[in-house]
Amino acid sequence: MNEIERALMAHPDVADAVLSAEQSHDGRQFRIAFAAIDPNRLSAGKSRCHQAETDRRVTQWRRAFDQVYRDAADSFVPSFVGWTSNFTNKPIPEPEMVEWLDCTIQRIRALGARRILEVGCGVGLLVEQLAPACEVYCGTDLSPVAVRRLRAFAQSKPELRHVEFLEREATDFRGLSPQSFDAVVLNSVVQYFPGIEYLHMVLEQAANLVAPGGHIFIGDVRNLELLRVFHREVQSARVPSGVTEAWLERKISLSIAQERELVIDPCYFQSVSESIARISGAEILLKRGSSYELTRYRYDVVLRVDREAASACRDSSSLALRTENRTNEGRPLATDPMAAAFLQHLSMELGNVLRARFSEAQLPEVVIALNQRDFAEIVQASPIAPGDPGNAEAIEAQV
């Protein structure tokens, strides 16, 4: 064990460490330090910083949306601003976005709802098309800029003047009466939630707002079953030619380990009625449309809401228990954005530990903290082969 590895192992959160020698496509040598975090310390670390990290993610989300809206045109007309392809890092072509929106609108209209609550209304793409036919339409969003713009837009359109907009986060349902909506809509927002428990909290409260016979529509859910396929295809589209399969597999595994969005197994929704009494069933729907990126890796969900009398035969055991059981089987219900956030913070902390003890010439380009399962998979894989970007900025961008 070398001095860098010893220094990392001295940290109370670290169970194992490896300093890996890598080579870039141009032959430059560089080093990456990998640290495996003790499972108990990872769990404790998540618990200690849960609220702070949740607040940070919510604030980061709010600022990101605010910046997008401020940079958009002065017009209040809803647009597809901010939709960027993972494959090209360019805006998704507008015809694909139009088709995506049309298919989503058709799916929500098929529910027959006349009173809709939309959680995360964003730039108003759904509001513009759904609200005119509704008796009641309420949209909520974190972004004060989005809410202000949408209020002005709605006031300029007679058919939208009945729409109410509220600035609040997804778990805030204050002032909304029980069973006052036919449908609650969360379209293309749950991927930004801090964890599956947060989503569960939202669904529990949303179910209480839906009248018997109504629905909760969750659109554009990223599919955990296809996460490896997704990252494989993204990396294959981006990497230089000539890389080895071992290099690609390692890159994919690292991308999955550092996934910062909530990606959900469809089985979660199929079993959600077991712990939310008013939800009687779920329908998992394949995305419609021709766009590869907007349809292949995501799905829609329609949850049916019935009378509370159905709860008598339901087991109200905690979501956490079922999640733990699935994890023990090697099949988690969802990614863990909070763990990824904690590991990113710890990576920076470990980097600072090394900088305090070693000269610049001795330091690795980056330190990557991983849970033990990902550490075993990624570190034991073949080293990154020639063709990988060999600069610290590119490496750090993956953390």
GROMACS .gro file of C-alpha atoms in nm:
model
  399
    1MET     CA    1   0.000   0.000   0.000
    2ASN     CA    2   0.141   0.339  -0.101
    3GLU     CA    3   0.129   0.663   0.098
    4ILE     CA    4  -0.175   0.803  -0.083
    5GLU     CA    5  -0.375   0.488  -0.011
    6ARG     CA    6  -0.262   0.491   0.354
    7ALA     CA    7  -0.372   0.853   0.390
    8LEU     CA    8  -0.714   0.773   0.249
    9MET     CA    9  -0.750   0.464   0.469
   10ALA     CA   10  -0.682   0.678   0.775
   11HIS     CA   11  -1.012   0.859   0.716
   12PRO     CA   12  -1.284   0.704   0.936
   13ASP     CA   13  -1.530   0.671   0.646
   14VAL     CA   14  -1.294   0.480   0.416
   15ALA     CA   15  -1.287   0.099   0.416
   16ASP     CA   16  -1.052   0.051   0.122
   17ALA     CA   17  -0.852   0.263  -0.125
   18VAL     CA   18  -0.670   0.216  -0.452
   19LEU     CA   19  -0.449   0.455  -0.646
   20SER     CA   20  -0.494   0.368  -1.012
   21ALA     CA   21  -0.245   0.460  -1.284
   22GLU     CA   22  -0.419   0.557  -1.608
   23GLN     CA   23  -0.312   0.659  -1.955
   24SER     CA   24  -0.484   0.910  -2.184
   25HIS     CA   25  -0.531   0.878  -2.559
   26ASP     CA   26  -0.222   1.093  -2.616
   27GLY     CA   27  -0.003   0.882  -2.386
   28ARG     CA   28  -0.009   1.116  -2.085
   29GLN     CA   29   0.003   0.938  -1.751
   30PHE     CA   30  -0.237   1.039  -1.474
   31ARG     CA   31  -0.373   0.887  -1.155
   32ILE     CA   32  -0.715   0.841  -1.001
   33ALA     CA   33  -0.766   0.757  -0.632
   34PHE     CA   34  -1.070   0.540  -0.560
   35ALA     CA   35  -1.205   0.512  -0.203
   36ALA     CA   36  -1.458   0.253  -0.085
   37ILE     CA   37  -1.684   0.389   0.188
   38ASP     CA   38  -1.786   0.172   0.480
   39PRO     CA   39  -2.161   0.088   0.447
   40ASN     CA   40  -2.242   0.191   0.803
   41ARG     CA   41  -2.054   0.518   0.763
   42LEU     CA   42  -2.230   0.582   0.433
   43SER     CA   43  -2.568   0.525   0.595
   44ALA     CA   44  -2.479   0.746   0.890
   45GLY     CA   45  -2.339   1.013   0.662
   46LYS     CA   46  -2.659   1.019   0.458
   47SER     CA   47  -2.865   1.053   0.776
   48ARG     CA   48  -2.648   1.334   0.913
   49CYS     CA   49  -2.665   1.545   0.601
   50HIS     CA   50  -3.006   1.440   0.468
   51GLN     CA   51  -3.190   1.764   0.535
   52ALA     CA   52  -2.895   1.983   0.439
   53GLU     CA   53  -2.845   1.793   0.115
   54THR     CA   54  -3.218   1.796   0.039
   55ASP     CA   55  -3.225   2.172   0.091
   56ARG     CA   56  -2.917   2.208  -0.129
   57ARG     CA   57  -3.071   2.005  -0.409
   58VAL     CA   58  -3.398   2.199  -0.389
   59THR     CA   59  -3.206   2.530  -0.394
   60GLN     CA   60  -2.989   2.411  -0.683
   61TRP     CA   61  -3.297   2.305  -0.877
   62ARG     CA   62  -3.467   2.639  -0.813
   63ARG     CA   63  -3.161   2.835  -0.928
   64ALA     CA   64  -3.118   2.621  -1.239
   65PHE     CA   65  -3.477   2.679  -1.344
   66ASP     CA   66  -3.462   3.047  -1.260
   67GLN     CA   67  -3.153   3.090  -1.479
   68VAL     CA   68  -3.314   2.908  -1.770
   69TYR     CA   69  -3.622   3.126  -1.750
   70ARG     CA   70  -3.425   3.449  -1.712
   71ASP     CA   71  -3.217   3.368  -2.019
   72ALA     CA   72  -3.523   3.287  -2.230
   73ALA     CA   73  -3.696   3.537  -2.452
   74ASP     CA   74  -3.905   3.813  -2.294
   75SER     CA   75  -4.223   3.652  -2.430
   76PHE     CA   76  -4.433   3.464  -2.177
   77VAL     CA   77  -4.527   3.196  -2.430
   78PRO     CA   78  -4.430   2.848  -2.301
   79SER     CA   79  -4.139   2.696  -2.492
   80PHE     CA   80  -3.905   2.397  -2.495
   81VAL     CA   81  -3.615   2.595  -2.351
   82GLY     CA   82  -3.375   2.382  -2.144
   83TRP     CA   83  -3.437   2.043  -2.308
   84THR     CA   84  -3.092   1.913  -2.400
   85SER     CA   85  -2.992   1.577  -2.547
   86ASN     CA   86  -2.767   1.354  -2.338
   87PHE     CA   87  -2.620   1.217  -2.659
   88THR     CA   88  -2.524   1.544  -2.831
   89ASN     CA   89  -2.535   1.807  -2.551
   90LYS     CA   90  -2.745   2.011  -2.795
   91PRO     CA   91  -3.112   2.109  -2.776
   92ILE     CA   92  -3.346   1.823  -2.864
   93PRO     CA   93  -3.497   1.897  -3.209
   94GLU     CA   94  -3.825   2.084  -3.175
   95PRO     CA   95  -4.029   1.838  -3.388
   96GLU     CA   96  -3.938   1.563  -3.139
   97MET     CA   97  -4.037   1.784  -2.847
   98VAL     CA   98  -4.369   1.875  -3.011
   99GLU     CA   99  -4.452   1.508  -3.065
  100TRP     CA  100  -4.349   1.426  -2.707
  101LEU     CA  101  -4.578   1.699  -2.574
  102ASP     CA  102  -4.870   1.597  -2.795
  103CYS     CA  103  -4.848   1.237  -2.679
  104THR     CA  104  -4.835   1.347  -2.314
  105ILE     CA  105  -5.136   1.577  -2.356
  106GLN     CA  106  -5.338   1.298  -2.518
  107ARG     CA  107  -5.254   1.060  -2.235
  108ILE     CA  108  -5.361   1.308  -1.964
  109ARG     CA  109  -5.679   1.411  -2.149
  110ALA     CA  110  -5.778   1.045  -2.168
  111LEU     CA  111  -5.817   1.051  -1.788
  112GLY     CA  112  -6.117   1.282  -1.827
  113ALA     CA  113  -6.012   1.512  -1.545
  114ARG     CA  114  -6.185   1.850  -1.512
  115ARG     CA  115  -6.001   1.957  -1.197
  116ILE     CA  116  -5.622   1.923  -1.223
  117LEU     CA  117  -5.334   1.995  -0.987
  118GLU     CA  118  -5.001   2.002  -1.170
  119VAL     CA  119  -4.695   1.967  -0.946
  120GLY     CA  120  -4.391   2.119  -1.117
  121CYS     CA  121  -4.564   2.317  -1.392
  122GLY     CA  122  -4.233   2.465  -1.515
  123VAL     CA  123  -4.269   2.680  -1.827
  124GLY     CA  124  -4.637   2.595  -1.866
  125LEU     CA  125  -4.632   2.347  -2.154
  126LEU     CA  126  -4.918   2.145  -2.006
  127VAL     CA  127  -5.101   2.446  -1.864
  128GLU     CA  128  -5.141   2.606  -2.204
  129GLN     CA  129  -5.311   2.303  -2.357
  130LEU     CA  130  -5.493   2.137  -2.066
  131ALA     CA  131  -5.622   2.428  -1.857
  132PRO     CA  132  -5.872   2.579  -2.108
  133ALA     CA  133  -6.091   2.267  -2.088
  134CYS     CA  134  -6.069   2.244  -1.707
  135GLU     CA  135  -6.302   2.387  -1.445
  136VAL     CA  136  -6.013   2.410  -1.199
  137TYR     CA  137  -5.642   2.410  -1.276
  138CYS     CA  138  -5.370   2.475  -1.019
  139GLY     CA  139  -5.000   2.468  -1.099
  140THR     CA  140  -4.717   2.465  -0.846
  141ASP     CA  141  -4.345   2.517  -0.903
  142LEU     CA  142  -4.028   2.589  -0.706
  143SER     CA  143  -3.921   2.871  -0.934
  144PRO     CA  144  -4.049   3.220  -0.850
  145VAL     CA  145  -3.950   3.329  -1.201
  146ALA     CA  146  -4.161   3.052  -1.358
  147VAL     CA  147  -4.460   3.132  -1.137
  148ARG     CA  148  -4.438   3.505  -1.209
  149ARG     CA  149  -4.410   3.449  -1.585
  150LEU     CA  150  -4.698   3.203  -1.591
  151ARG     CA  151  -4.926   3.432  -1.392
  152ALA     CA  152  -4.864   3.711  -1.643
  153PHE     CA  153  -4.912   3.471  -1.935
  154ALA     CA  154  -5.241   3.338  -1.792
  155GLN     CA  155  -5.375   3.688  -1.734
  156SER     CA  156  -5.312   3.771  -2.099
  157LYS     CA  157  -5.528   3.476  -2.212
  158PRO     CA  158  -5.900   3.483  -2.126
  159GLU     CA  159  -5.918   3.103  -2.140
  160LEU     CA  160  -5.648   3.077  -1.869
  161ARG     CA  161  -5.758   3.342  -1.621
  162HIS     CA  162  -5.907   3.080  -1.389
  163VAL     CA  163  -5.567   2.911  -1.342
  164GLU     CA  164  -5.396   2.947  -1.004
  165PHE     CA  165  -5.017   2.930  -0.967
  166LEU     CA  166  -4.838   2.864  -0.637
  167GLU     CA  167  -4.466   2.893  -0.563
  168ARG     CA  168  -4.378   2.592  -0.349
  169GLU     CA  169  -4.191   2.262  -0.352
  170ALA     CA  170  -4.348   1.930  -0.437
  171THR     CA  171  -4.423   1.819  -0.080
  172ASP     CA  172  -4.609   2.140   0.008
  173PHE     CA  173  -4.987   2.092  -0.032
  174ARG     CA  174  -5.098   2.353   0.220
  175GLY     CA  175  -5.438   2.508   0.157
  176LEU     CA  176  -5.552   2.245  -0.092
  177SER     CA  177  -5.870   2.065   0.012
  178PRO     CA  178  -5.893   1.685   0.033
  179GLN     CA  179  -6.054   1.518  -0.270
  180SER     CA  180  -6.076   1.852  -0.454
  181PHE     CA  181  -5.906   1.733  -0.777
  182ASP     CA  182  -5.980   1.468  -1.036
  183ALA     CA  183  -5.611   1.430  -1.119
  184VAL     CA  184  -5.271   1.525  -0.984
  185VAL     CA  185  -5.008   1.550  -1.258
  186LEU     CA  186  -4.630   1.523  -1.210
  187ASN     CA  187  -4.481   1.533  -1.557
  188SER     CA  188  -4.105   1.509  -1.611
  189VAL     CA  189  -4.022   1.624  -1.259
  190VAL     CA  190  -3.971   1.320  -1.034
  191GLN     CA  191  -3.620   1.263  -1.171
  192TYR     CA  192  -3.520   1.576  -0.979
  193PHE     CA  193  -3.653   1.453  -0.645
  194PRO     CA  194  -3.388   1.380  -0.378
  195GLY     CA  195  -3.494   1.019  -0.330
  196ILE     CA  196  -3.765   0.754  -0.351
  197GLU     CA  197  -3.881   0.837   0.002
  198TYR     CA  198  -3.944   1.198  -0.106
  199LEU     CA  199  -4.151   1.075  -0.402
  200HIS     CA  200  -4.345   0.844  -0.171
  201MET     CA  201  -4.426   1.137   0.056
  202VAL     CA  202  -4.553   1.338  -0.242
  203LEU     CA  203  -4.772   1.050  -0.361
  204GLU     CA  204  -4.918   0.992  -0.013
  205GLN     CA  205  -5.029   1.354   0.010
  206ALA     CA  206  -5.139   1.373  -0.354
  207ALA     CA  207  -5.365   1.070  -0.309
  208ASN     CA  208  -5.555   1.255  -0.037
  209LEU     CA  209  -5.628   1.541  -0.275
  210VAL     CA  210  -5.778   1.320  -0.546
  211ALA     CA  211  -6.149   1.240  -0.545
  212PRO     CA  212  -6.254   0.874  -0.562
  213GLY     CA  213  -6.228   0.750  -0.920
  214GLY     CA  214  -5.952   0.999  -0.999
  215HIS     CA  215  -5.588   0.951  -1.092
  216ILE     CA  216  -5.229   1.051  -1.030
  217PHE     CA  217  -5.030   1.081  -1.352
  218ILE     CA  218  -4.649   1.055  -1.328
  219GLY     CA  219  -4.490   1.124  -1.664
  220ASP     CA  220  -4.142   1.077  -1.805
  221VAL     CA  221  -4.010   0.850  -1.529
  222ARG     CA  222  -3.655   0.734  -1.597
  223ASN     CA  223  -3.645   0.353  -1.605
  224LEU     CA  224  -3.400   0.184  -1.369
  225GLU     CA  225  -3.422  -0.140  -1.566
  226LEU     CA  226  -3.274   0.043  -1.866
  227LEU     CA  227  -3.018   0.257  -1.682
  228ARG     CA  228  -2.717   0.050  -1.792
  229VAL     CA  229  -2.846   0.043  -2.150
  230PHE     CA  230  -2.891   0.419  -2.139
  231HIS     CA  231  -2.540   0.492  -2.012
  232ARG     CA  232  -2.391   0.240  -2.255
  233GLU     CA  233  -2.553   0.413  -2.550
  234VAL     CA  234  -2.465   0.762  -2.425
  235GLN     CA  235  -2.100   0.666  -2.372
  236SER     CA  236  -2.084   0.484  -2.706
  237ALA     CA  237  -2.204   0.800  -2.878
  238ARG     CA  238  -1.944   1.016  -2.705
  239VAL     CA  239  -1.623   0.814  -2.675
  240PRO     CA  240  -1.337   0.817  -2.926
  241SER     CA  241  -1.302   0.525  -3.163
  242GLY     CA  242  -1.077   0.236  -3.071
  243VAL     CA  243  -1.162   0.207  -2.701
  244THR     CA  244  -1.184  -0.142  -2.554
  245GLU     CA  245  -1.499  -0.310  -2.424
  246ALA     CA  246  -1.343  -0.324  -2.076
  247TRP     CA  247  -1.287   0.052  -2.083
  248LEU     CA  248  -1.647   0.111  -2.193
  249GLU     CA  249  -1.789  -0.114  -1.919
  250ARG     CA  250  -1.588   0.070  -1.655
  251LYS     CA  251  -1.704   0.405  -1.787
  252ILE     CA  252  -2.066   0.287  -1.779
  253SER     CA  253  -2.034   0.157  -1.423
  254LEU     CA  254  -1.883   0.485  -1.308
  255SER     CA  255  -2.164   0.683  -1.472
  256ILE     CA  256  -2.424   0.469  -1.296
  257ALA     CA  257  -2.247   0.499  -0.961
  258GLN     CA  258  -2.246   0.877  -0.993
  259GLU     CA  259  -2.607   0.908  -1.116
  260ARG     CA  260  -2.754   1.219  -0.955
  261GLU     CA  261  -3.114   1.183  -1.075
  262LEU     CA  262  -3.389   0.962  -0.937
  263VAL     CA  263  -3.426   0.661  -1.168
  264ILE     CA  264  -3.705   0.420  -1.068
  265ASP     CA  265  -3.785   0.053  -1.121
  266PRO     CA  266  -4.144   0.020  -1.253
  267CYS     CA  267  -4.202  -0.239  -0.979
  268TYR     CA  268  -4.208   0.045  -0.724
  269PHE     CA  269  -4.527   0.184  -0.874
  270GLN     CA  270  -4.680  -0.161  -0.915
  271SER     CA  271  -4.647  -0.216  -0.539
  272VAL     CA  272  -4.720   0.137  -0.416
  273SER     CA  273  -5.083   0.050  -0.333
  274GLU     CA  274  -4.950  -0.176  -0.056
  275SER     CA  275  -4.847   0.126   0.151
  276ILE     CA  276  -5.068   0.412   0.024
  277ALA     CA  277  -5.422   0.312   0.111
  278ARG     CA  278  -5.615   0.531  -0.135
  279ILE     CA  279  -5.416   0.406  -0.436
  280SER     CA  280  -5.583   0.093  -0.569
  281GLY     CA  281  -5.360   0.012  -0.866
  282ALA     CA  282  -5.106   0.127  -1.120
  283GLU     CA  283  -5.073   0.114  -1.496
  284ILE     CA  284  -4.722   0.133  -1.643
  285LEU     CA  285  -4.733   0.286  -1.991
  286LEU     CA  286  -4.466   0.284  -2.259
  287LYS     CA  287  -4.383   0.627  -2.397
  288ARG     CA  288  -4.533   0.708  -2.734
  289GLY     CA  289  -4.356   0.888  -3.017
  290SER     CA  290  -4.065   0.847  -3.254
  291SER     CA  291  -3.791   1.026  -3.058
  292TYR     CA  292  -3.533   0.770  -2.946
  293GLU     CA  293  -3.416   0.958  -2.640
  294LEU     CA  294  -3.757   1.078  -2.522
  295THR     CA  295  -3.929   0.740  -2.548
  296ARG     CA  296  -3.680   0.452  -2.511
  297TYR     CA  297  -3.559   0.504  -2.153
  298ARG     CA  298  -3.870   0.647  -1.984
  299TYR     CA  299  -4.226   0.548  -1.905
  300ASP     CA  300  -4.550   0.700  -1.777
  301VAL     CA  301  -4.753   0.584  -1.478
  302VAL     CA  302  -5.124   0.620  -1.402
  303LEU     CA  303  -5.218   0.550  -1.040
  304ARG     CA  304  -5.586   0.488  -0.967
  305VAL     CA  305  -5.736   0.646  -0.656
  306ASP     CA  306  -6.037   0.484  -0.485
  307ARG     CA  307  -6.226   0.515  -0.159
  308GLU     CA  308  -6.036   0.480   0.168
  309ALA     CA  309  -6.251   0.179   0.260
  310ALA     CA  310  -6.016  -0.027   0.044
  311SER     CA  311  -5.742   0.031   0.300
  312ALA     CA  312  -5.887  -0.222   0.543
  313CYS     CA  313  -5.715  -0.512   0.368
  314ARG     CA  314  -5.390  -0.332   0.299
  315ASP     CA  315  -5.059  -0.371   0.476
  316SER     CA  316  -4.932  -0.026   0.574
  317SER     CA  317  -4.577  -0.146   0.643
  318SER     CA  318  -4.309   0.104   0.560
  319LEU     CA  319  -4.164   0.167   0.218
  320ALA     CA  320  -3.818   0.141   0.374
  321LEU     CA  321  -3.871  -0.227   0.459
  322ARG     CA  322  -3.968  -0.322   0.105
  323THR     CA  323  -3.684  -0.115  -0.035
  324GLU     CA  324  -3.438  -0.296   0.192
  325ASN     CA  325  -3.570  -0.635   0.084
  326ARG     CA  326  -3.533  -0.553  -0.282
  327THR     CA  327  -3.182  -0.421  -0.219
  328ASN     CA  328  -3.086  -0.744  -0.043
  329GLU     CA  329  -3.191  -0.928  -0.357
  330GLY     CA  330  -2.955  -0.707  -0.555
  331ARG     CA  331  -3.244  -0.516  -0.711
  332PRO     CA  332  -3.289  -0.168  -0.563
  333LEU     CA  333  -3.613   0.010  -0.634
  334ALA     CA  334  -3.438   0.329  -0.739
  335THR     CA  335  -3.111   0.511  -0.759
  336ASP     CA  336  -3.003   0.697  -0.447
  337PRO     CA  337  -2.935   1.062  -0.531
  338MET     CA  338  -2.866   1.137  -0.165
  339ALA     CA  339  -2.590   0.875  -0.152
  340ALA     CA  340  -2.442   1.015  -0.474
  341ALA     CA  341  -2.451   1.364  -0.324
  342PHE     CA  342  -2.283   1.247  -0.003
  343LEU     CA  343  -2.015   1.058  -0.195
  344GLN     CA  344  -1.945   1.364  -0.408
  345HIS     CA  345  -1.904   1.575  -0.093
  346LEU     CA  346  -1.679   1.310   0.059
  347SER     CA  347  -1.470   1.295  -0.260
  348MET     CA  348  -1.396   1.665  -0.222
  349GLU     CA  349  -1.321   1.620   0.148
  350LEU     CA  350  -1.077   1.337   0.077
  351GLY     CA  351  -0.912   1.546  -0.193
  352ASN     CA  352  -0.858   1.823   0.063
  353VAL     CA  353  -0.708   1.569   0.305
  354LEU     CA  354  -0.453   1.467   0.044
  355ARG     CA  355  -0.372   1.827  -0.054
  356ALA     CA  356  -0.292   1.904   0.307
  357ARG     CA  357  -0.034   1.624   0.324
  358PHE     CA  358   0.124   1.587  -0.019
  359SER     CA  359   0.291   1.802  -0.279
  360GLU     CA  360   0.114   1.884  -0.605
  361ALA     CA  361   0.334   1.640  -0.794
  362GLN     CA  362   0.228   1.352  -0.567
  363LEU     CA  363  -0.145   1.415  -0.585
  364PRO     CA  364  -0.386   1.216  -0.802
  365GLU     CA  365  -0.587   1.417  -1.054
  366VAL     CA  366  -0.909   1.332  -0.873
  367VAL     CA  367  -1.044   1.128  -0.580
  368ILE     CA  368  -1.362   0.929  -0.638
  369ALA     CA  369  -1.556   0.796  -0.337
  370LEU     CA  370  -1.780   0.496  -0.406
  371ASN     CA  371  -1.996   0.255  -0.211
  372GLN     CA  372  -1.832  -0.083  -0.164
  373ARG     CA  373  -2.033  -0.259  -0.435
  374ASP     CA  374  -1.943  -0.001  -0.698
  375PHE     CA  375  -1.583   0.013  -0.576
  376ALA     CA  376  -1.546  -0.363  -0.625
  377GLU     CA  377  -1.699  -0.350  -0.971
  378ILE     CA  378  -1.517  -0.042  -1.100
  379VAL     CA  379  -1.172  -0.083  -0.946
  380GLN     CA  380  -1.146  -0.451  -1.032
  381ALA     CA  381  -1.229  -0.376  -1.395
  382SER     CA  382  -0.950  -0.317  -1.642
  383PRO     CA  383  -0.788   0.028  -1.624
  384ILE     CA  384  -0.911   0.300  -1.854
  385ALA     CA  385  -0.760   0.230  -2.193
  386PRO     CA  386  -0.608   0.475  -2.440
  387GLY     CA  387  -0.879   0.694  -2.585
  388ASP     CA  388  -1.013   0.822  -2.253
  389PRO     CA  389  -0.996   1.200  -2.211
  390GLY     CA  390  -0.680   1.249  -2.006
  391ASN     CA  391  -0.733   1.578  -1.829
  392ALA     CA  392  -0.840   1.653  -1.477
  393GLU     CA  393  -1.138   1.863  -1.586
  394ALA     CA  394  -1.286   1.574  -1.784
  395ILE     CA  395  -1.236   1.335  -1.497
  396GLU     CA  396  -1.380   1.570  -1.236
  397ALA     CA  397  -1.686   1.628  -1.455
  398GLN     CA  398  -1.778   1.265  -1.392
  399VAL     CA  399  -1.783   1.299  -1.013
   0.00000   0.00000   0.00000
